[in-house]
Amino acid sequence: MVHKKTITAASLVQDGHPMATQSVLADFAWKRDSTGSETQTLYFHLENGCVGFVQIAWVFLTLKATIETNATFFVPGHPCVFETHNGHNLKVAKDSLGYECKGLQMSWNKDHSRLSVKYTAGRERKASGVAASFEFVRKSDGYKIGDGKNYIGEGTAAHYFYPAGEITAQGEINGAKFESKGSAMFIHAHSANIMPYNVGAEWNMIFFVGHPESMPKDKRNAESASTYHVLQYETPESYGSVNCSNAGLTQENKLKAVLWDTKVEHHDLTKDENGSGYDIPKNIIFT
């Protein structure tokens, strides 16, 4: 039964106005202004095959704020590494260009053209944990759908994107040191006046990086890459089970297309062999 409705950012865009608009620096500033959650996340795809993300997450429920670091690193031929740790206290500079918690530091320059990230949360907890540093060079303008905000009951959920950039990384995963470069994207997410679990009942997030089959392998790099990303969730049944999505296509670090009604279907589900309890789809359809 629907008790409260969801109004998407896309549905509020008036006829004759662009569906997507360029994001501004203020869209990526920390808010931490009410009951809800907030994340700053760097997603990456390296030329050595490593893919993953690093994230600072802030959640405020009733009278308590919780800070977490979350990170995933997958290297082909090795088990996927997922780490989540208590970040304790979040420190944010007045201009919101720099922020850090226990185990993770992120720092932008003034025009958000470069981001430095240092992740040590895993290594600080155990000797086999992950440690890595990243330098992200933004190559495209940011974007948002409408004003970026979906209205869910009495609350809001917003996402702002830097969809394309080049990244260099070094660190140690699975006991092996590495140094590589590749493609990356950055997302700031913010929800207000709504419990985090009421934003989405199901979530999908993907970040694909590739090159034309006809391109010689020695010409394939981050500068010549194409990327496709989707962030999609469905609000809970009590909020109408409404599809909310953001998707974008970049080519050679330029944003070429933005989509706002992408649906995701999971097919041929199998139990995760790593024991997570999740059903993992062998095939996924994006429409």
PDB file of C-alpha atoms in Angstrom, residues 3-225:
ATOM      1  CA  HIS A   3       1.287   5.825   2.045  1.00  0.00           C
ATOM      2  CA  LYS A   4       3.543   8.551   0.635  1.00  0.00           C
ATOM      3  CA  LYS A   5       4.457   9.370  -2.911  1.00  0.00           C
ATOM      4  CA  THR A   6       7.725   9.822  -4.775  1.00  0.00           C
ATOM      5  CA  ILE A   7       8.287  12.679  -7.219  1.00  0.00           C
ATOM      6  CA  THR A   8      11.421  12.316  -9.338  1.00  0.00           C
ATOM      7  CA  ALA A   9      13.688  15.166 -10.366  1.00  0.00           C
ATOM      8  CA  ALA A  10      13.086  14.265 -14.010  1.00  0.00           C
ATOM      9  CA  SER A  11       9.304  14.593 -13.670  1.00  0.00           C
ATOM     10  CA  LEU A  12       9.679  18.158 -12.360  1.00  0.00           C
ATOM     11  CA  VAL A  13      11.599  19.423 -15.395  1.00  0.00           C
ATOM     12  CA  GLN A  14       9.313  21.735 -17.356  1.00  0.00           C
ATOM     13  CA  ASP A  15       8.741  21.394 -21.087  1.00  0.00           C
ATOM     14  CA  GLY A  16      11.382  23.210 -23.079  1.00  0.00           C
ATOM     15  CA  HIS A  17      13.970  23.000 -20.310  1.00  0.00           C
ATOM     16  CA  PRO A  18      17.004  20.672 -20.412  1.00  0.00           C
ATOM     17  CA  MET A  19      16.588  17.426 -18.518  1.00  0.00           C
ATOM     18  CA  ALA A  20      20.186  17.538 -17.299  1.00  0.00           C
ATOM     19  CA  THR A  21      22.015  20.616 -16.084  1.00  0.00           C
ATOM     20  CA  GLN A  22      25.620  21.278 -15.195  1.00  0.00           C
ATOM     21  CA  SER A  23      26.433  20.734 -11.550  1.00  0.00           C
ATOM     22  CA  VAL A  24      28.262  23.420  -9.566  1.00  0.00           C
ATOM     23  CA  LEU A  25      30.881  23.208  -6.834  1.00  0.00           C
ATOM     24  CA  ALA A  26      28.244  23.707  -4.125  1.00  0.00           C
ATOM     25  CA  ASP A  27      26.551  20.472  -5.228  1.00  0.00           C
ATOM     26  CA  PHE A  28      29.582  18.529  -3.988  1.00  0.00           C
ATOM     27  CA  ALA A  29      29.870  20.270  -0.607  1.00  0.00           C
ATOM     28  CA  TRP A  30      28.992  18.332   2.538  1.00  0.00           C
ATOM     29  CA  LYS A  31      25.551  19.171   3.928  1.00  0.00           C
ATOM     30  CA  ARG A  32      25.124  17.008   7.094  1.00  0.00           C
ATOM     31  CA  ASP A  33      22.001  19.026   7.780  1.00  0.00           C
ATOM     32  CA  SER A  34      19.274  16.617   8.957  1.00  0.00           C
ATOM     33  CA  THR A  35      18.235  13.034   9.531  1.00  0.00           C
ATOM     34  CA  GLY A  36      19.548  11.132   6.546  1.00  0.00           C
ATOM     35  CA  SER A  37      22.778  10.032   4.919  1.00  0.00           C
ATOM     36  CA  GLU A  38      25.558  11.404   2.767  1.00  0.00           C
ATOM     37  CA  THR A  39      28.393   9.831   0.797  1.00  0.00           C
ATOM     38  CA  GLN A  40      31.368  10.955  -1.276  1.00  0.00           C
ATOM     39  CA  THR A  41      32.510   8.131  -3.564  1.00  0.00           C
ATOM     40  CA  LEU A  42      35.283   7.596  -6.107  1.00  0.00           C
ATOM     41  CA  TYR A  43      34.740   4.726  -8.575  1.00  0.00           C
ATOM     42  CA  PHE A  44      37.684   3.464 -10.631  1.00  0.00           C
ATOM     43  CA  HIS A  45      38.637   1.037 -13.383  1.00  0.00           C
ATOM     44  CA  LEU A  46      42.418   0.541 -13.705  1.00  0.00           C
ATOM     45  CA  GLU A  47      44.405  -0.738 -16.650  1.00  0.00           C
ATOM     46  CA  ASN A  48      45.828  -3.580 -14.516  1.00  0.00           C
ATOM     47  CA  GLY A  49      42.271  -4.955 -14.243  1.00  0.00           C
ATOM     48  CA  CYS A  50      41.528  -3.696 -10.730  1.00  0.00           C
ATOM     49  CA  VAL A  51      38.058  -2.170 -10.312  1.00  0.00           C
ATOM     50  CA  GLY A  52      36.333  -0.820  -7.240  1.00  0.00           C
ATOM     51  CA  PHE A  53      35.473   2.225  -5.165  1.00  0.00           C
ATOM     52  CA  VAL A  54      36.405   4.084  -1.989  1.00  0.00           C
ATOM     53  CA  GLN A  55      33.794   5.979   0.018  1.00  0.00           C
ATOM     54  CA  ILE A  56      33.214   8.127   3.083  1.00  0.00           C
ATOM     55  CA  ALA A  57      29.686   7.673   4.443  1.00  0.00           C
ATOM     56  CA  TRP A  58      27.884   9.809   7.031  1.00  0.00           C
ATOM     57  CA  VAL A  59      24.563   8.747   8.565  1.00  0.00           C
ATOM     58  CA  PHE A  60      22.505  10.639  11.142  1.00  0.00           C
ATOM     59  CA  LEU A  61      19.668   8.833  12.921  1.00  0.00           C
ATOM     60  CA  THR A  62      17.833  10.414  15.861  1.00  0.00           C
ATOM     61  CA  LEU A  63      20.632  11.826  18.043  1.00  0.00           C
ATOM     62  CA  LYS A  64      23.650   9.945  16.717  1.00  0.00           C
ATOM     63  CA  ALA A  65      25.921  10.365  13.693  1.00  0.00           C
ATOM     64  CA  THR A  66      27.854   7.398  12.319  1.00  0.00           C
ATOM     65  CA  ILE A  67      30.896   7.680  10.039  1.00  0.00           C
ATOM     66  CA  GLU A  68      32.027   4.754   7.890  1.00  0.00           C
ATOM     67  CA  THR A  69      34.641   4.040   5.287  1.00  0.00           C
ATOM     68  CA  ASN A  70      33.590   1.587   2.590  1.00  0.00           C
ATOM     69  CA  ALA A  71      35.809   0.195  -0.133  1.00  0.00           C
ATOM     70  CA  THR A  72      35.761  -2.575  -2.726  1.00  0.00           C
ATOM     71  CA  PHE A  73      38.755  -3.832  -4.708  1.00  0.00           C
ATOM     72  CA  PHE A  74      38.489  -6.595  -7.299  1.00  0.00           C
ATOM     73  CA  VAL A  75      41.567  -7.907  -9.061  1.00  0.00           C
ATOM     74  CA  PRO A  76      40.958 -10.650 -11.664  1.00  0.00           C
ATOM     75  CA  GLY A  77      42.098 -14.026 -10.381  1.00  0.00           C
ATOM     76  CA  HIS A  78      41.735 -13.025  -6.719  1.00  0.00           C
ATOM     77  CA  PRO A  79      38.831 -12.936  -4.262  1.00  0.00           C
ATOM     78  CA  CYS A  80      36.947  -9.640  -4.207  1.00  0.00           C
ATOM     79  CA  VAL A  81      37.937  -7.511  -1.204  1.00  0.00           C
ATOM     80  CA  PHE A  82      35.231  -5.495   0.556  1.00  0.00           C
ATOM     81  CA  GLU A  83      36.092  -3.472   3.646  1.00  0.00           C
ATOM     82  CA  THR A  84      33.819  -1.384   5.854  1.00  0.00           C
ATOM     83  CA  HIS A  85      35.154   0.289   8.996  1.00  0.00           C
ATOM     84  CA  ASN A  86      34.147   2.796  11.633  1.00  0.00           C
ATOM     85  CA  GLY A  87      35.511   6.168  10.575  1.00  0.00           C
ATOM     86  CA  HIS A  88      34.942   7.659  14.037  1.00  0.00           C
ATOM     87  CA  ASN A  89      34.998  11.455  13.515  1.00  0.00           C
ATOM     88  CA  LEU A  90      34.512  13.272  10.217  1.00  0.00           C
ATOM     89  CA  LYS A  91      36.528  16.442   9.746  1.00  0.00           C
ATOM     90  CA  VAL A  92      35.417  18.771   6.939  1.00  0.00           C
ATOM     91  CA  ALA A  93      37.204  21.973   5.920  1.00  0.00           C
ATOM     92  CA  LYS A  94      35.091  25.136   5.917  1.00  0.00           C
ATOM     93  CA  ASP A  95      35.233  25.303   2.123  1.00  0.00           C
ATOM     94  CA  SER A  96      34.395  21.547   1.935  1.00  0.00           C
ATOM     95  CA  LEU A  97      37.410  20.975  -0.323  1.00  0.00           C
ATOM     96  CA  GLY A  98      39.065  18.646   2.161  1.00  0.00           C
ATOM     97  CA  TYR A  99      37.562  16.003   4.427  1.00  0.00           C
ATOM     98  CA  GLU A 100      38.837  13.022   6.336  1.00  0.00           C
ATOM     99  CA  CYS A 101      38.008  10.353   8.885  1.00  0.00           C
ATOM    100  CA  LYS A 102      39.956   7.483  10.359  1.00  0.00           C
ATOM    101  CA  GLY A 103      41.477   5.610   7.436  1.00  0.00           C
ATOM    102  CA  LEU A 104      40.378   7.810   4.521  1.00  0.00           C
ATOM    103  CA  GLN A 105      41.317  11.287   3.328  1.00  0.00           C
ATOM    104  CA  MET A 106      39.944  13.179   0.302  1.00  0.00           C
ATOM    105  CA  SER A 107      41.131  16.593  -0.864  1.00  0.00           C
ATOM    106  CA  TRP A 108      40.013  18.680  -3.867  1.00  0.00           C
ATOM    107  CA  ASN A 109      41.786  21.665  -5.359  1.00  0.00           C
ATOM    108  CA  LYS A 110      39.789  24.902  -5.628  1.00  0.00           C
ATOM    109  CA  ASP A 111      38.124  24.286  -8.998  1.00  0.00           C
ATOM    110  CA  HIS A 112      37.533  20.545  -8.451  1.00  0.00           C
ATOM    111  CA  SER A 113      39.790  19.625 -11.345  1.00  0.00           C
ATOM    112  CA  ARG A 114      41.903  17.320  -9.168  1.00  0.00           C
ATOM    113  CA  LEU A 115      41.157  15.039  -6.220  1.00  0.00           C
ATOM    114  CA  SER A 116      43.711  13.310  -3.977  1.00  0.00           C
ATOM    115  CA  VAL A 117      42.611  10.246  -2.006  1.00  0.00           C
ATOM    116  CA  LYS A 118      44.498   8.253   0.608  1.00  0.00           C
ATOM    117  CA  TYR A 119      42.902   5.027   1.850  1.00  0.00           C
ATOM    118  CA  THR A 120      44.501   3.245   4.809  1.00  0.00           C
ATOM    119  CA  ALA A 121      41.452   1.937   6.710  1.00  0.00           C
ATOM    120  CA  GLY A 122      42.099  -1.712   5.885  1.00  0.00           C
ATOM    121  CA  ARG A 123      45.810  -1.650   6.679  1.00  0.00           C
ATOM    122  CA  GLU A 124      45.193   0.134   9.973  1.00  0.00           C
ATOM    123  CA  ARG A 125      43.030  -2.779  11.149  1.00  0.00           C
ATOM    124  CA  LYS A 126      45.158  -5.704  10.003  1.00  0.00           C
ATOM    125  CA  ALA A 127      48.417  -6.344   8.195  1.00  0.00           C
ATOM    126  CA  SER A 128      46.658  -7.974   5.212  1.00  0.00           C
ATOM    127  CA  GLY A 129      44.217  -5.063   4.773  1.00  0.00           C
ATOM    128  CA  VAL A 130      44.247  -2.792   1.728  1.00  0.00           C
ATOM    129  CA  ALA A 131      46.167   0.468   1.521  1.00  0.00           C
ATOM    130  CA  ALA A 132      45.989   2.650  -1.601  1.00  0.00           C
ATOM    131  CA  SER A 133      46.332   6.218  -2.831  1.00  0.00           C
ATOM    132  CA  PHE A 134      44.684   7.813  -5.854  1.00  0.00           C
ATOM    133  CA  GLU A 135      45.028  10.961  -7.939  1.00  0.00           C
ATOM    134  CA  PHE A 136      41.850  11.740  -9.897  1.00  0.00           C
ATOM    135  CA  VAL A 137      41.978  14.363 -12.663  1.00  0.00           C
ATOM    136  CA  ARG A 138      38.477  15.440 -13.668  1.00  0.00           C
ATOM    137  CA  LYS A 139      38.076  15.681 -17.433  1.00  0.00           C
ATOM    138  CA  SER A 140      34.360  16.403 -17.866  1.00  0.00           C
ATOM    139  CA  ASP A 141      31.831  18.833 -16.446  1.00  0.00           C
ATOM    140  CA  GLY A 142      29.583  17.568 -13.697  1.00  0.00           C
ATOM    141  CA  TYR A 143      25.863  16.999 -14.191  1.00  0.00           C
ATOM    142  CA  LYS A 144      22.588  16.407 -12.372  1.00  0.00           C
ATOM    143  CA  ILE A 145      19.063  15.514 -13.479  1.00  0.00           C
ATOM    144  CA  GLY A 146      16.880  18.605 -13.003  1.00  0.00           C
ATOM    145  CA  ASP A 147      17.904  20.082  -9.672  1.00  0.00           C
ATOM    146  CA  GLY A 148      19.321  16.690  -8.678  1.00  0.00           C
ATOM    147  CA  LYS A 149      16.671  15.935  -6.047  1.00  0.00           C
ATOM    148  CA  ASN A 150      14.080  13.188  -5.935  1.00  0.00           C
ATOM    149  CA  TYR A 151      11.318  13.948  -3.428  1.00  0.00           C
ATOM    150  CA  ILE A 152      10.445  10.852  -1.408  1.00  0.00           C
ATOM    151  CA  GLY A 153       7.592  11.471   1.020  1.00  0.00           C
ATOM    152  CA  GLU A 154       8.704  14.376   3.205  1.00  0.00           C
ATOM    153  CA  GLY A 155      12.380  13.862   2.356  1.00  0.00           C
ATOM    154  CA  THR A 156      14.769  14.232  -0.559  1.00  0.00           C
ATOM    155  CA  ALA A 157      17.519  12.139  -2.152  1.00  0.00           C
ATOM    156  CA  ALA A 158      20.024  13.810  -4.466  1.00  0.00           C
ATOM    157  CA  HIS A 159      22.936  12.678  -6.622  1.00  0.00           C
ATOM    158  CA  TYR A 160      25.590  14.788  -8.358  1.00  0.00           C
ATOM    159  CA  PHE A 161      28.109  13.398 -10.837  1.00  0.00           C
ATOM    160  CA  TYR A 162      31.580  13.989 -12.231  1.00  0.00           C
ATOM    161  CA  PRO A 163      31.208  11.279 -14.893  1.00  0.00           C
ATOM    162  CA  ALA A 164      34.679  11.134 -16.445  1.00  0.00           C
ATOM    163  CA  GLY A 165      38.267  11.521 -15.378  1.00  0.00           C
ATOM    164  CA  GLU A 166      41.684   9.925 -15.428  1.00  0.00           C
ATOM    165  CA  ILE A 167      43.206   8.299 -12.370  1.00  0.00           C
ATOM    166  CA  THR A 168      46.575   7.052 -11.175  1.00  0.00           C
ATOM    167  CA  ALA A 169      46.747   4.628  -8.264  1.00  0.00           C
ATOM    168  CA  GLN A 170      49.252   2.772  -6.163  1.00  0.00           C
ATOM    169  CA  GLY A 171      48.906   0.509  -3.172  1.00  0.00           C
ATOM    170  CA  GLU A 172      48.783  -3.074  -1.957  1.00  0.00           C
ATOM    171  CA  ILE A 173      45.939  -5.570  -2.415  1.00  0.00           C
ATOM    172  CA  ASN A 174      45.976  -9.283  -1.562  1.00  0.00           C
ATOM    173  CA  GLY A 175      49.569  -8.895  -0.414  1.00  0.00           C
ATOM    174  CA  ALA A 176      50.746  -7.636  -3.816  1.00  0.00           C
ATOM    175  CA  LYS A 177      51.891  -4.083  -4.485  1.00  0.00           C
ATOM    176  CA  PHE A 178      50.607  -2.347  -7.596  1.00  0.00           C
ATOM    177  CA  GLU A 179      50.815   0.875  -9.549  1.00  0.00           C
ATOM    178  CA  SER A 180      48.431   1.610 -12.382  1.00  0.00           C
ATOM    179  CA  LYS A 181      46.277   4.194 -14.119  1.00  0.00           C
ATOM    180  CA  GLY A 182      42.849   4.235 -15.679  1.00  0.00           C
ATOM    181  CA  SER A 183      39.389   5.823 -15.725  1.00  0.00           C
ATOM    182  CA  ALA A 184      37.249   7.045 -12.818  1.00  0.00           C
ATOM    183  CA  MET A 185      34.101   8.901 -11.844  1.00  0.00           C
ATOM    184  CA  PHE A 186      32.924  10.659  -8.672  1.00  0.00           C
ATOM    185  CA  ILE A 187      29.471  10.892  -7.050  1.00  0.00           C
ATOM    186  CA  HIS A 188      28.153  12.947  -4.151  1.00  0.00           C
ATOM    187  CA  ALA A 189      24.920  11.541  -2.672  1.00  0.00           C
ATOM    188  CA  HIS A 190      22.795  13.306  -0.060  1.00  0.00           C
ATOM    189  CA  SER A 191      19.459  12.439   1.531  1.00  0.00           C
ATOM    190  CA  ALA A 192      17.596  14.671   3.974  1.00  0.00           C
ATOM    191  CA  ASN A 193      14.614  14.244   6.297  1.00  0.00           C
ATOM    192  CA  ILE A 194      14.309  10.560   5.469  1.00  0.00           C
ATOM    193  CA  MET A 195      15.728   7.388   6.961  1.00  0.00           C
ATOM    194  CA  PRO A 196      18.376   5.903   4.629  1.00  0.00           C
ATOM    195  CA  TYR A 197      16.507   2.592   4.299  1.00  0.00           C
ATOM    196  CA  ASN A 198      13.430   4.475   3.036  1.00  0.00           C
ATOM    197  CA  VAL A 199      15.259   5.948   0.028  1.00  0.00           C
ATOM    198  CA  GLY A 200      15.630   2.747  -1.962  1.00  0.00           C
ATOM    199  CA  ALA A 201      14.416  -0.829  -1.511  1.00  0.00           C
ATOM    200  CA  GLU A 202      16.731  -2.092  -4.268  1.00  0.00           C
ATOM    201  CA  TRP A 203      19.842  -0.463  -5.740  1.00  0.00           C
ATOM    202  CA  ASN A 204      22.012  -0.960  -8.831  1.00  0.00           C
ATOM    203  CA  MET A 205      25.283   0.811  -9.582  1.00  0.00           C
ATOM    204  CA  ILE A 206      27.548   0.073 -12.546  1.00  0.00           C
ATOM    205  CA  PHE A 207      30.531   1.757 -14.164  1.00  0.00           C
ATOM    206  CA  PHE A 208      31.663   0.309 -17.501  1.00  0.00           C
ATOM    207  CA  VAL A 209      34.858   1.317 -19.309  1.00  0.00           C
ATOM    208  CA  GLY A 210      35.754   0.194 -22.821  1.00  0.00           C
ATOM    209  CA  HIS A 211      37.150   0.930 -26.279  1.00  0.00           C
ATOM    210  CA  PRO A 212      35.998   0.167 -29.842  1.00  0.00           C
ATOM    211  CA  GLU A 213      36.999  -3.318 -30.996  1.00  0.00           C
ATOM    212  CA  SER A 214      38.662  -1.718 -34.000  1.00  0.00           C
ATOM    213  CA  MET A 215      41.027   0.370 -31.843  1.00  0.00           C
ATOM    214  CA  PRO A 216      44.580  -1.058 -31.629  1.00  0.00           C
ATOM    215  CA  LYS A 217      45.431  -2.234 -28.121  1.00  0.00           C
ATOM    216  CA  ASP A 218      48.414   0.107 -27.879  1.00  0.00           C
ATOM    217  CA  LYS A 219      46.030   3.058 -28.394  1.00  0.00           C
ATOM    218  CA  ARG A 220      43.617   2.048 -25.632  1.00  0.00           C
ATOM    219  CA  ASN A 221      44.004   4.234 -22.564  1.00  0.00           C
ATOM    220  CA  ALA A 222      41.952   6.428 -20.244  1.00  0.00           C
ATOM    221  CA  GLU A 223      42.063   9.359 -22.643  1.00  0.00           C
ATOM    222  CA  SER A 224      40.521   7.348 -25.503  1.00  0.00           C
ATOM    223  CA  ALA A 225      38.075   5.363 -23.369  1.00  0.00           C
TER     224      ALA A 225
END
